[in-house]
């Protein structure tokens, strides 16, 4: 199943207002579920311990002022009006920024990159122009390209952001659902609530994760109405509280109240910023989910719906608390539900739980997405990725990650059992991701947008100072819950680094031990062995040269297939690769050798094909390459493989309907009739009642006799069947390696390799057609 990767419908240009408003409506359910539920726990976390609510109201007004300006400066100014513009062909998130930097400065961590990849339309869409040699941007670019340490630091920075997003995917569902359920204390009484809160939260979380494999497309149409209902509910309650309790609460929006707050509370006020920080939880989702919507639709939804609703909700809570200094339910404390009129508490509780579930769903889906991106870029072990919708791009499900998240989420809920420590943990994860985004954005401003370094410095100093202040307030709560995201991120970071390091060393071993084309030419057209009917598909990670494992085949096997294809499935640092540019095909050796190289390219957001259609697409791409008449070597047999021109870009069959098409017929006795415009090359009749394969090729332009014969042989080989030759590697650290390398390779990487999924293309390979050969890699 190859999902449509085109996301042109998500572009702002040429979109009608109806489309934009529809996307804005849909984004409310997908993007803003987490951010919209933040009023449930912000005030409760802020006033949990560090500060108290006094008669002077300086604390509550100061917190409101901090919340207002934090929401205004970070989500509204930074994300909506600046960061959203740094999209990677319509995609957003930490890895989108890293991908942009990889293309504008050659700091790509993928070892299999080629010059041909730079000709991809999505690669060149940014109109990459090198900065003038005298500018700071040119100096910074050359510095990054020269120093491997800086390149690795950039990768580690992106991985830290990814790890914290994963940590947020564990903490946010626990915090949101528990905060929503905690209102049950005011509905059923404090004598019984402690026996209900944690079990009910766990039941909701288990149900949430258990239903992930169905995908969100079945109930996704309910997400936006739930969030809209919630936003209207909290804004209406906010307006009611303002009118009823304190009509002058708007004065607290002045920055002067922040100064009074810090002057009075001092260290306690600084430490309470970790709770205030939670008001922007979920802001990163605006950028991370950009690929599903358009920039303008997200801007409209936040500016005209989410932002005003949240401000009214926080002002309403502050207005109520300014007149209520003694809370009736002391065990509940200062929370959202105390400001809700008693008659509305039960229906609001139900809506809050539904909104919390929607917000949790969004962050879980985002976690799946970031892990898929990490895996595509070679920074995470291969996992099973299930596309839950054949129509909606980006909806995936990863079983192993889903159950891991569920167990960790339940552990956090049962272990903490209070909003305070959950908030401390979630806040640190959120602000770390924002700091990473700020650092990467400063580089994007200089290298990609080619703006003044002064502008980049202003950006990183202004927003970095705000986020560093919140980061320090969150980090000081290390022993009170903030250690959880650090430990989780450290564990995921170790996994990512070991997998990336081991994969890189394995690829370097393949490159150093690959067989030269001269050796192949010396064997002659028959390769020194008997060539039998069929296609031999040799999987390799090399994009040039012949893998060392092929020499083992030739040395030890008495016969080999009449058509050999060296297949490389790789990822490139762009979000999507068009179907027209999916395949790179070329000859290895002269035409009569019948040996081809085929490179299949996917973007880090693309869905990989893993079914039988891939075989037909592969054979058709080779046939179309043969029809075009381009050769991989020149007439003198000079090896041109170091240059990317020896490979021809060929799209999937659906993109060249006027080219070669492959058809399979069940009835072998059926007469096949050509048309005046197209002709068919048929394979000789076989005695076994198998499917008959035929190529339908255009009548014009004429193809030479050699190409016709080559097409006939390819068709006969396809009809005889495809054999899959897979290399099974045993990676070991070579003698004399350091202790660290031996531990990382012999234990860490080996453990991850044995417990990870095989490459995508091997999942649907029939066992009867598979030949697997082991090989020891001494890296």
XYZ file of C-alpha atoms in Angstrom:
779
model
C 0.000 0.000 0.000
C 1.594 3.240 -1.153
C -0.233 6.211 0.207
C -0.543 9.350 -1.790
C 2.374 11.494 -0.780
C 1.328 14.634 -2.569
C 0.321 17.287 -0.096
C -0.399 20.034 -2.579
C -3.852 20.408 -1.074
C -2.126 21.623 2.081
C -0.492 24.595 0.415
C -1.756 28.074 1.075
C -1.473 29.283 -2.495
C -4.545 29.039 -4.708
C -6.644 27.746 -1.844
C -10.192 28.975 -1.591
C -11.397 30.518 1.622
C -13.816 27.636 1.993
C -10.921 25.176 1.959
C -8.893 27.275 4.383
C -11.758 27.592 6.850
C -12.497 23.869 6.570
C -8.872 23.065 7.379
C -8.972 25.570 10.253
C -12.046 23.795 11.624
C -10.387 20.372 11.331
C -7.153 21.620 12.921
C -9.027 22.493 16.108
C -9.539 18.790 16.797
C -6.105 17.565 15.723
C -3.711 20.350 16.695
C -5.217 22.182 19.656
C -6.632 19.429 21.869
C -3.623 19.490 24.198
C -3.251 23.271 24.317
C -6.962 23.858 24.932
C -7.055 21.603 28.022
C -4.222 23.467 29.777
C -6.627 25.537 31.978
C -7.422 22.298 33.780
C -4.088 22.250 35.579
C -2.158 25.533 35.198
C -3.415 27.373 38.296
C -3.493 24.174 40.337
C 0.149 23.393 39.505
C 1.263 26.999 40.015
C -0.251 27.336 43.481
C 0.576 23.768 44.531
C 3.414 24.624 46.902
C 5.729 27.514 45.994
C 3.309 30.426 46.412
C 0.037 31.058 48.259
C -3.106 32.930 47.318
C -3.237 35.988 49.602
C -5.877 38.642 50.293
C -3.932 41.233 48.269
C -4.467 39.219 45.046
C -0.949 40.135 43.889
C -0.150 36.458 43.325
C -3.221 35.607 41.260
C -2.941 38.793 39.194
C 0.771 38.202 38.654
C 0.171 34.619 37.508
C -2.554 35.832 35.116
C -0.176 38.437 33.695
C 2.526 35.783 33.182
C 0.028 33.447 31.509
C -1.223 36.179 29.164
C 2.214 37.302 28.012
C 3.539 33.763 27.756
C 0.610 32.780 25.509
C 1.088 35.955 23.486
C 4.845 35.747 22.982
C 5.438 32.009 22.552
C 2.487 30.375 20.731
C 1.172 33.510 19.022
C 4.296 35.482 18.106
C 6.960 32.777 17.899
C 5.067 29.832 16.440
C 2.120 31.330 14.550
C 3.941 34.228 12.906
C 7.577 33.030 12.662
C 8.242 29.313 13.085
C 5.339 28.181 10.870
C 7.083 29.872 7.940
C 10.062 27.489 8.288
C 8.226 24.547 6.767
C 9.958 21.769 4.864
C 7.800 21.455 1.739
C 4.722 21.852 3.899
C 5.963 19.682 6.770
C 6.855 20.925 10.243
C 8.523 19.743 13.422
C 12.037 19.340 14.766
C 13.157 17.047 11.974
C 11.728 19.395 9.344
C 14.100 22.103 10.575
C 16.968 19.607 10.655
C 16.113 18.465 7.118
C 16.160 22.071 5.900
C 19.597 22.586 7.403
C 20.849 19.310 5.880
C 19.955 20.526 2.409
C 21.259 24.063 2.729
C 24.491 22.996 4.413
C 25.869 19.540 3.629
C 25.487 18.137 7.135
C 23.312 15.162 6.213
C 23.648 12.219 8.620
C 22.477 9.720 5.982
C 25.528 7.966 4.461
C 23.733 6.902 1.255
C 23.126 10.409 -0.092
C 23.829 11.040 -3.789
C 24.175 14.006 -6.085
C 21.076 12.741 -7.896
C 19.044 13.344 -4.740
C 19.675 17.064 -5.088
C 17.729 17.021 -8.369
C 14.525 16.003 -6.587
C 11.853 18.643 -7.067
C 11.121 18.760 -3.328
C 14.869 19.094 -2.660
C 15.219 22.046 -5.008
C 11.895 23.657 -4.129
C 13.544 25.952 -1.615
C 15.560 27.575 -4.436
C 18.754 26.834 -2.555
C 21.263 29.564 -3.247
C 24.641 29.646 -1.582
C 25.149 32.789 0.478
C 27.677 35.333 -0.703
C 31.228 34.285 0.248
C 31.749 37.394 2.352
C 28.652 36.957 4.500
C 28.447 35.383 7.923
C 26.063 32.771 6.495
C 28.760 31.506 4.121
C 31.263 31.311 6.964
C 28.813 29.434 9.155
C 27.932 27.053 6.307
C 31.559 26.203 5.562
C 32.301 25.757 9.266
C 29.456 23.271 9.654
C 30.531 21.371 6.536
C 34.171 21.134 7.641
C 33.753 20.021 11.229
C 32.156 16.620 11.850
C 31.831 17.460 15.547
C 29.438 20.314 14.756
C 27.441 18.081 12.423
C 27.078 15.463 15.143
C 26.108 18.135 17.649
C 23.385 19.325 15.276
C 22.082 15.768 14.944
C 22.182 15.250 18.716
C 20.271 18.512 19.189
C 17.537 17.301 16.834
C 17.464 13.916 18.592
C 17.115 15.600 21.999
C 14.054 17.401 20.696
C 12.672 14.127 19.311
C 13.292 12.309 22.613
C 11.501 15.012 24.562
C 8.538 14.809 22.168
C 8.390 11.080 22.928
C 8.558 11.879 26.636
C 5.744 14.382 26.178
C 3.751 11.606 24.518
C 4.003 9.689 27.782
C 3.396 12.549 30.213
C 0.705 14.614 28.479
C -1.976 11.884 28.321
C -1.436 11.115 32.015
C -1.556 14.794 33.023
C -4.516 15.769 30.827
C -6.746 12.827 31.669
C -5.880 12.865 35.390
C -6.543 16.617 35.616
C -9.902 16.203 33.886
C -10.896 13.278 36.103
C -9.769 15.090 39.266
C -12.888 17.245 39.060
C -14.830 14.226 40.207
C -13.815 15.176 43.763
C -16.190 18.127 43.677
C -18.946 16.011 42.130
C -18.978 12.958 44.408
C -17.331 14.211 47.576
C -13.825 14.005 48.952
C -14.512 10.797 50.908
C -14.713 8.667 47.788
C -12.789 10.507 45.095
C -9.372 9.071 46.000
C -10.695 5.601 45.265
C -12.012 6.665 41.866
C -9.524 9.155 40.334
C -6.526 6.900 39.647
C -8.487 3.769 38.596
C -10.762 5.798 36.301
C -7.760 7.576 34.772
C -6.038 4.229 34.144
C -9.175 2.758 32.542
C -9.478 5.753 30.184
C -5.787 5.576 29.259
C -5.918 1.820 28.600
C -8.976 2.294 26.383
C -7.263 5.170 24.576
C -4.145 3.160 23.740
C -6.094 -0.035 23.014
C -8.095 1.732 20.300
C -5.055 3.197 18.533
C -4.819 0.390 15.979
C -8.209 1.398 14.545
C -6.796 4.776 13.568
C -8.325 8.190 14.117
C -10.106 8.449 10.765
C -13.104 6.527 12.114
C -13.809 8.977 14.937
C -11.759 11.932 13.744
C -14.864 13.817 12.652
C -15.818 14.069 16.356
C -12.532 15.661 17.431
C -13.184 19.194 16.196
C -16.729 19.419 17.667
C -15.437 18.179 21.038
C -12.643 20.774 21.172
C -14.924 23.558 19.912
C -17.508 22.658 22.547
C -14.789 22.708 25.188
C -13.403 26.072 24.053
C -16.854 27.640 23.987
C -17.563 26.164 27.399
C -14.430 27.528 29.108
C -14.723 30.915 27.416
C -18.404 31.226 28.415
C -17.580 30.272 32.012
C -14.722 32.769 31.886
C -16.995 35.600 30.738
C -19.527 34.659 33.432
C -16.863 34.755 36.165
C -15.477 38.073 34.941
C -18.911 39.722 34.949
C -19.939 38.145 38.243
C -16.791 38.440 40.343
C -14.273 40.970 39.004
C -14.943 43.145 35.975
C -11.593 44.899 36.375
C -9.485 41.756 36.138
C -8.284 42.914 32.697
C -5.922 45.294 34.494
C -3.825 42.284 35.472
C -2.798 41.867 31.829
C -0.320 44.714 32.364
C 3.327 43.559 32.638
C 3.543 45.649 35.800
C 1.792 42.848 37.684
C 4.559 40.426 36.710
C 7.056 42.758 38.350
C 4.927 43.030 41.506
C 4.510 39.257 41.569
C 8.245 38.527 41.387
C 9.078 41.333 43.824
C 6.746 39.886 46.448
C 7.258 36.142 45.936
C 10.963 36.221 44.879
C 12.372 32.663 44.823
C 8.945 31.076 45.302
C 7.591 33.041 42.356
C 10.493 31.955 40.166
C 9.939 28.300 41.097
C 6.204 28.626 40.375
C 7.011 29.468 36.743
C 7.211 25.715 36.163
C 3.428 25.626 36.667
C 2.762 28.725 34.555
C 4.774 27.101 31.769
C 2.026 24.479 31.348
C -0.228 27.094 29.714
C 1.739 26.612 26.461
C 1.740 22.814 26.551
C 0.878 21.640 23.061
C 2.162 24.746 21.229
C 4.757 22.659 19.378
C 1.883 20.664 17.830
C 1.027 23.701 15.686
C 4.357 23.275 13.919
C 4.630 19.492 14.112
C 1.188 18.929 12.506
C 1.701 21.520 9.778
C 1.855 18.792 7.117
C -1.791 17.884 7.675
C -3.078 21.438 7.243
C -2.003 24.751 5.789
C -0.100 27.533 7.463
C -2.970 29.994 7.103
C -5.579 27.574 8.490
C -3.524 26.966 11.640
C -2.950 30.705 12.064
C -6.661 31.471 11.728
C -7.732 28.719 14.140
C -5.335 29.837 16.851
C -5.664 33.595 16.463
C -9.447 33.791 16.253
C -10.622 30.790 18.283
C -8.056 29.153 20.566
C -6.161 32.213 21.797
C -9.202 34.322 22.793
C -10.898 31.326 24.446
C -7.846 30.528 26.554
C -7.348 34.143 27.612
C -11.010 34.418 28.676
C -10.758 31.124 30.561
C -7.680 32.209 32.521
C -9.132 35.664 33.210
C -12.364 34.081 34.454
C -10.510 31.765 36.833
C -8.457 34.702 38.138
C -11.618 36.798 38.594
C -13.264 34.046 40.633
C -10.163 33.417 42.763
C -9.697 37.133 43.420
C -12.938 37.016 45.454
C -12.448 33.545 46.960
C -9.339 33.234 49.096
C -10.536 30.275 51.124
C -11.390 27.270 48.963
C -14.080 25.006 50.336
C -12.369 21.827 49.143
C -8.879 22.296 50.544
C -7.714 18.905 49.311
C -8.584 19.897 45.732
C -6.924 23.287 46.117
C -6.938 26.057 43.544
C -8.076 24.324 40.378
C -10.255 24.729 37.353
C -13.424 23.142 38.680
C -13.804 25.443 41.714
C -14.521 28.329 39.317
C -17.203 26.354 37.461
C -20.774 27.019 38.679
C -21.887 24.034 40.728
C -24.842 23.233 38.489
C -22.512 22.879 35.480
C -19.720 20.859 37.081
C -20.907 17.421 35.998
C -21.486 18.232 32.287
C -18.242 20.240 32.220
C -16.456 17.257 33.759
C -17.694 15.020 30.924
C -16.676 17.545 28.246
C -13.274 18.000 29.922
C -12.586 14.251 29.877
C -13.529 14.055 26.192
C -11.302 17.056 25.398
C -8.432 15.501 27.363
C -8.809 12.270 25.376
C -8.728 14.224 22.100
C -5.643 16.144 23.220
C -3.936 12.916 24.277
C -4.773 11.324 20.922
C -3.048 14.167 19.097
C 0.198 13.854 21.061
C 0.220 10.036 20.703
C -0.173 10.347 16.929
C 2.608 12.939 16.935
C 4.847 10.531 18.840
C 4.255 7.832 16.220
C 5.136 10.345 13.522
C 8.395 11.493 15.125
C 9.539 7.893 15.642
C 8.820 7.095 11.995
C 10.908 10.105 10.962
C 13.758 9.014 13.233
C 13.619 5.496 11.792
C 13.604 6.810 8.209
C 16.704 8.891 8.921
C 18.526 5.893 10.425
C 18.285 7.070 14.032
C 15.831 4.550 15.488
C 15.535 0.754 15.247
C 13.119 -0.484 12.609
C 9.611 -0.946 13.973
C 6.361 -2.126 12.432
C 4.519 0.832 10.929
C 0.849 0.313 10.093
C -0.969 2.858 7.930
C -4.427 3.071 9.472
C -5.932 4.997 6.565
C -5.383 4.514 2.834
C -6.705 8.008 2.082
C -5.516 10.309 4.850
C -1.790 10.958 4.788
C 0.217 10.562 7.981
C -2.145 8.410 10.052
C 0.055 5.585 11.298
C 0.153 3.130 14.167
C 3.268 1.526 15.687
C 2.282 -1.417 17.921
C 5.534 -1.745 19.894
C 5.682 1.981 20.657
C 1.969 2.127 21.470
C 2.150 -0.496 24.222
C 5.421 0.923 25.549
C 3.812 4.368 25.826
C 0.785 2.865 27.562
C 2.849 1.055 30.194
C 4.986 4.116 30.908
C 1.903 6.347 30.989
C 0.204 4.072 33.526
C 3.411 3.948 35.572
C 3.517 7.770 35.719
C -0.166 7.965 36.687
C 0.052 5.338 39.440
C 3.442 6.505 40.649
C 2.683 10.225 40.953
C -1.085 10.361 41.544
C -1.082 14.158 41.671
C -1.093 17.004 39.192
C 1.888 18.779 40.726
C 4.587 16.218 39.936
C 3.038 15.318 36.589
C 3.074 19.012 35.695
C 6.719 19.378 36.703
C 7.642 16.444 34.471
C 5.553 17.571 31.497
C 6.742 21.167 31.744
C 10.408 20.233 31.430
C 9.722 18.087 28.356
C 7.718 20.875 26.698
C 10.207 23.681 27.312
C 13.163 21.550 26.174
C 11.513 20.938 22.798
C 10.881 24.675 22.486
C 14.512 25.483 23.265
C 15.664 23.033 20.579
C 13.280 24.649 18.083
C 14.635 28.101 18.967
C 18.253 26.982 18.423
C 17.506 25.300 15.086
C 15.382 28.248 13.945
C 18.271 30.656 14.507
C 20.343 28.561 12.078
C 17.463 28.388 9.593
C 17.174 32.195 9.621
C 20.839 32.550 8.606
C 21.417 29.511 6.366
C 18.015 28.945 4.746
C 16.346 32.341 4.767
C 19.721 34.122 4.269
C 18.760 36.870 6.716
C 21.092 38.964 8.812
C 22.891 37.273 11.669
C 21.670 40.165 13.827
C 18.083 39.051 13.201
C 18.958 35.476 14.192
C 20.654 36.721 17.353
C 17.632 38.842 18.261
C 15.390 35.804 17.763
C 17.484 33.431 19.853
C 18.174 35.996 22.596
C 14.577 37.163 22.938
C 12.791 33.818 22.859
C 15.751 31.894 24.265
C 15.798 34.104 27.361
C 12.086 33.546 27.998
C 12.392 29.792 27.517
C 15.612 29.564 29.532
C 13.826 31.240 32.446
C 11.068 28.632 32.329
C 13.602 25.858 31.774
C 15.525 26.805 34.912
C 12.292 26.899 36.930
C 11.383 23.428 35.651
C 14.847 21.962 36.163
C 14.918 23.051 39.813
C 12.008 20.639 40.343
C 14.232 17.693 39.400
C 13.461 15.686 42.520
C 9.762 16.576 42.369
C 8.981 14.880 39.072
C 11.196 16.673 36.546
C 13.604 13.721 36.584
C 11.108 11.592 34.648
C 11.470 13.223 31.182
C 15.239 13.415 31.650
C 15.493 9.695 32.392
C 13.116 8.812 29.547
C 14.903 11.051 27.061
C 18.277 9.649 28.155
C 17.074 6.078 27.585
C 15.656 6.842 24.131
C 18.769 8.882 23.315
C 21.038 5.927 24.068
C 18.922 3.703 21.806
C 18.998 6.249 18.976
C 22.725 6.947 19.208
C 23.711 3.260 19.380
C 21.487 2.368 16.430
C 22.776 5.290 14.341
C 26.391 4.532 15.234
C 26.057 0.809 14.466
C 24.219 1.441 11.175
C 26.866 3.958 10.115
C 29.724 1.568 10.885
C 27.962 -1.248 9.019
C 27.519 0.953 5.955
C 31.164 2.050 6.093
C 32.185 -1.624 6.161
C 30.039 -2.276 3.075
C 31.645 0.643 1.238
C 35.188 -0.407 2.142
C 34.632 -4.028 1.091
C 32.539 -3.565 -2.039
C 33.628 -5.348 -5.212
C 34.927 -3.347 -8.147
C 33.149 -3.272 -11.494
C 36.419 -4.348 -13.143
C 36.160 -7.658 -11.297
C 32.649 -8.069 -12.657
C 33.718 -7.267 -16.210
C 36.451 -9.896 -15.968
C 33.876 -12.636 -15.375
C 32.225 -12.179 -18.767
C 28.493 -12.006 -19.590
C 27.790 -15.376 -17.937
C 29.609 -14.303 -14.726
C 31.462 -17.615 -14.918
C 28.373 -19.559 -13.822
C 25.191 -20.951 -15.316
C 22.436 -18.340 -15.753
C 18.962 -19.757 -15.145
C 15.546 -18.207 -15.788
C 14.194 -15.761 -13.275
C 15.049 -12.473 -11.576
C 17.502 -12.400 -8.703
C 16.749 -9.434 -6.439
C 19.788 -8.645 -4.286
C 19.041 -6.239 -1.457
C 21.863 -3.901 -0.505
C 22.318 -0.569 1.224
C 24.997 0.518 -1.264
C 24.075 3.108 -3.884
C 27.203 2.422 -5.953
C 29.533 -0.502 -6.497
C 28.807 -4.178 -5.926
C 28.305 -5.508 -2.382
C 30.840 -7.991 -1.082
C 28.067 -10.494 -0.463
C 27.631 -10.876 -4.237
C 31.118 -12.336 -4.563
C 30.103 -14.982 -2.019
C 27.136 -15.888 -4.227
C 29.214 -16.137 -7.374
C 31.921 -18.159 -5.609
C 29.663 -20.650 -3.847
C 26.591 -21.037 -6.047
C 26.721 -23.143 -9.245
C 23.987 -21.113 -10.980
C 22.414 -17.708 -10.870
C 19.456 -15.908 -12.414
C 19.425 -14.556 -15.946
C 18.496 -11.075 -14.664
C 20.151 -9.615 -11.587
C 18.892 -6.491 -9.847
C 20.799 -4.768 -7.041
C 18.020 -3.090 -5.075
C 18.606 -0.268 -2.605
C 15.679 1.180 -0.646
C 16.759 4.410 1.022
C 15.470 7.572 2.640
C 16.369 11.077 1.559
C 16.253 14.263 3.683
C 12.976 15.546 2.223
C 9.480 14.847 3.557
C 8.102 13.399 0.316
C 9.419 12.035 -2.976
C 7.062 12.296 -5.927
C 6.027 9.094 -7.680
C 7.583 10.479 -10.874
C 10.987 10.519 -9.155
C 10.700 7.357 -7.093
C 13.164 5.072 -8.952
C 16.752 5.501 -10.106
C 17.638 2.749 -12.593
C 20.873 1.956 -14.436
C 22.996 -0.827 -15.915
C 25.913 -2.406 -14.101
C 28.292 -3.540 -16.800
C 27.399 -3.857 -20.504
C 23.822 -4.494 -21.607
C 24.362 -8.200 -22.333
C 25.209 -8.841 -18.653
C 21.571 -8.161 -17.732
C 22.566 -6.660 -14.390
C 20.767 -3.572 -13.121
C 20.891 -1.232 -10.202
C 17.608 0.134 -8.874
C 17.470 2.724 -6.098
C 14.067 3.362 -4.541
C 13.848 6.701 -2.763
C 11.410 7.647 -0.014
C 11.005 10.818 2.020
C 10.999 10.672 5.800
C 7.197 11.118 5.825
C 6.455 8.715 2.966
C 4.758 5.349 3.431
C 6.900 2.511 2.094
C 5.390 -0.052 -0.222
C 5.361 -3.496 1.297
C 3.069 -5.522 -0.933
C 3.167 -7.383 -4.239
C 2.609 -4.199 -6.262
C 6.173 -3.224 -5.490
C 7.485 -6.118 -7.615
C 5.511 -4.999 -10.659
C 6.519 -1.365 -10.147
C 10.154 -2.412 -9.927
C 10.040 -4.528 -13.094
C 8.130 -1.816 -14.973
C 10.678 0.809 -13.969
C 13.498 -1.358 -15.354
C 11.499 -1.988 -18.546
C 10.864 1.734 -18.982
C 14.583 2.372 -18.472
C 15.390 -0.175 -21.187
C 12.866 1.430 -23.539
C 14.460 4.869 -23.163
C 17.773 3.421 -24.376
C 20.040 5.078 -21.798
C 23.118 3.090 -20.783
C 25.067 2.984 -17.525
C 28.497 2.722 -19.191
C 29.834 4.324 -22.304
C 30.893 2.396 -25.383
C 34.443 1.999 -24.100
C 33.219 0.330 -20.927
C 34.440 3.197 -18.775
C 32.942 3.072 -15.289
C 30.720 6.083 -14.785
C 29.111 4.980 -11.549
C 30.774 7.752 -9.578
C 28.661 10.187 -11.515
C 24.937 10.280 -11.018
C 24.172 10.610 -14.765
C 24.551 6.844 -15.240
C 21.259 6.376 -13.377
C 17.977 7.355 -14.981
C 15.034 8.739 -13.022
C 11.981 6.565 -13.645
C 8.595 7.026 -12.025
C 6.102 4.419 -10.912
C 3.895 2.931 -13.688
C 1.022 5.218 -12.724
C 3.147 8.237 -13.668
C 4.107 7.111 -17.182
C 0.899 5.693 -18.638
C 2.330 6.269 -22.108
C 5.331 4.102 -21.224
C 5.779 0.424 -20.507
C 2.951 -1.261 -18.608
C 2.954 -4.779 -17.176
C -0.050 -7.102 -17.295
C -0.592 -10.585 -15.911
C -3.144 -12.951 -17.486
C -4.626 -15.945 -15.731
C -5.647 -17.703 -18.961
C -2.480 -18.776 -20.782
C -4.415 -19.805 -23.888
C -6.002 -16.430 -24.429
C -5.071 -14.664 -27.644
C -3.528 -11.258 -27.106
C -4.285 -8.646 -29.705
C -2.348 -5.414 -30.070
C -3.612 -2.080 -31.256
C -2.386 0.239 -33.928
C -0.886 2.558 -31.384
C 0.707 0.113 -28.958
C 2.334 -3.275 -29.380
C 2.883 -6.138 -26.980
C 5.974 -8.194 -26.337
C 4.864 -11.659 -25.282
C 6.816 -14.350 -23.529
C 6.990 -17.833 -25.109
C 4.229 -20.192 -24.034
C 5.159 -22.291 -21.049
C 3.834 -25.699 -20.114
C 3.033 -24.864 -16.494
C -0.337 -23.161 -15.889
C 1.194 -20.032 -14.404
C 0.327 -16.413 -14.904
C 1.371 -15.048 -18.254
C 3.329 -11.809 -18.161
C 3.301 -9.281 -20.961
C 4.711 -5.814 -21.485
C 2.614 -3.263 -23.336
C 4.920 -0.664 -24.843
C 4.295 2.371 -27.057
C 4.548 1.931 -30.824
C 6.513 5.138 -31.135
C 9.321 5.974 -30.819
C 10.879 2.864 -32.329
C 13.151 0.837 -30.072
C 16.141 -1.063 -31.428
C 16.386 -4.820 -31.685
C 18.774 -5.059 -28.734
C 16.306 -3.276 -26.441
C 13.494 -5.526 -27.670
C 15.534 -8.607 -26.852
C 16.413 -7.186 -23.465
C 12.745 -6.514 -22.746
C 11.835 -10.043 -23.820
C 14.395 -11.548 -21.466
C 13.194 -9.357 -18.612
C 9.619 -10.463 -19.284
C 10.592 -14.154 -19.377
C 12.506 -13.711 -16.133
C 9.537 -12.024 -14.458
C 7.259 -14.832 -15.559
C 9.662 -17.423 -14.155
C 9.554 -15.680 -10.800
C 11.600 -13.472 -8.483
C 14.082 -14.778 -5.941
C 15.043 -12.534 -3.036
C 18.666 -12.635 -1.937
C 18.992 -11.140 1.529
C 22.157 -10.603 3.489
C 22.071 -11.481 7.173
C 24.767 -9.481 8.925
C 26.510 -10.227 12.185
C 28.150 -6.995 13.283
C 31.070 -7.244 15.669
C 33.662 -4.753 16.851
C 37.034 -5.594 15.381
C 39.998 -6.542 17.515
C 41.739 -3.629 19.144
C 38.550 -1.558 19.435
C 37.926 0.522 22.531
C 35.798 -0.816 25.377
C 33.082 1.706 24.579
C 32.896 0.552 20.962
C 32.792 -3.118 21.968
C 29.915 -2.474 24.369
C 28.038 -0.315 21.856
C 28.447 -2.730 18.923
C 28.681 -6.218 20.459
C 25.961 -5.735 23.028
C 23.910 -2.602 22.332
C 23.609 -2.670 18.530
C 23.444 -6.470 18.394
C 20.578 -6.496 20.920
C 18.660 -3.810 19.019
C 19.226 -5.532 15.670
C 17.987 -8.897 16.927
C 14.879 -7.337 18.470
C 13.979 -4.894 15.694
C 11.929 -5.503 12.593
C 13.606 -6.532 9.345
C 13.650 -3.954 6.548
C 10.219 -3.102 5.153
C 10.757 -4.871 1.848
C 11.429 -8.235 3.556
C 8.110 -8.335 5.387
C 6.143 -9.493 2.342
C 8.868 -11.660 0.808
C 7.683 -15.272 0.443
C 9.941 -17.649 2.377
C 10.042 -20.153 -0.498
C 11.641 -17.488 -2.740
C 14.165 -16.234 -0.197
C 17.869 -16.960 -0.036
C 19.538 -15.577 3.075
C 23.296 -15.618 3.477
C 25.091 -14.643 6.644
C 28.167 -12.464 6.775
C 30.308 -11.221 9.655
C 30.997 -7.477 9.752
C 34.118 -6.606 11.730
C 33.662 -2.896 12.204
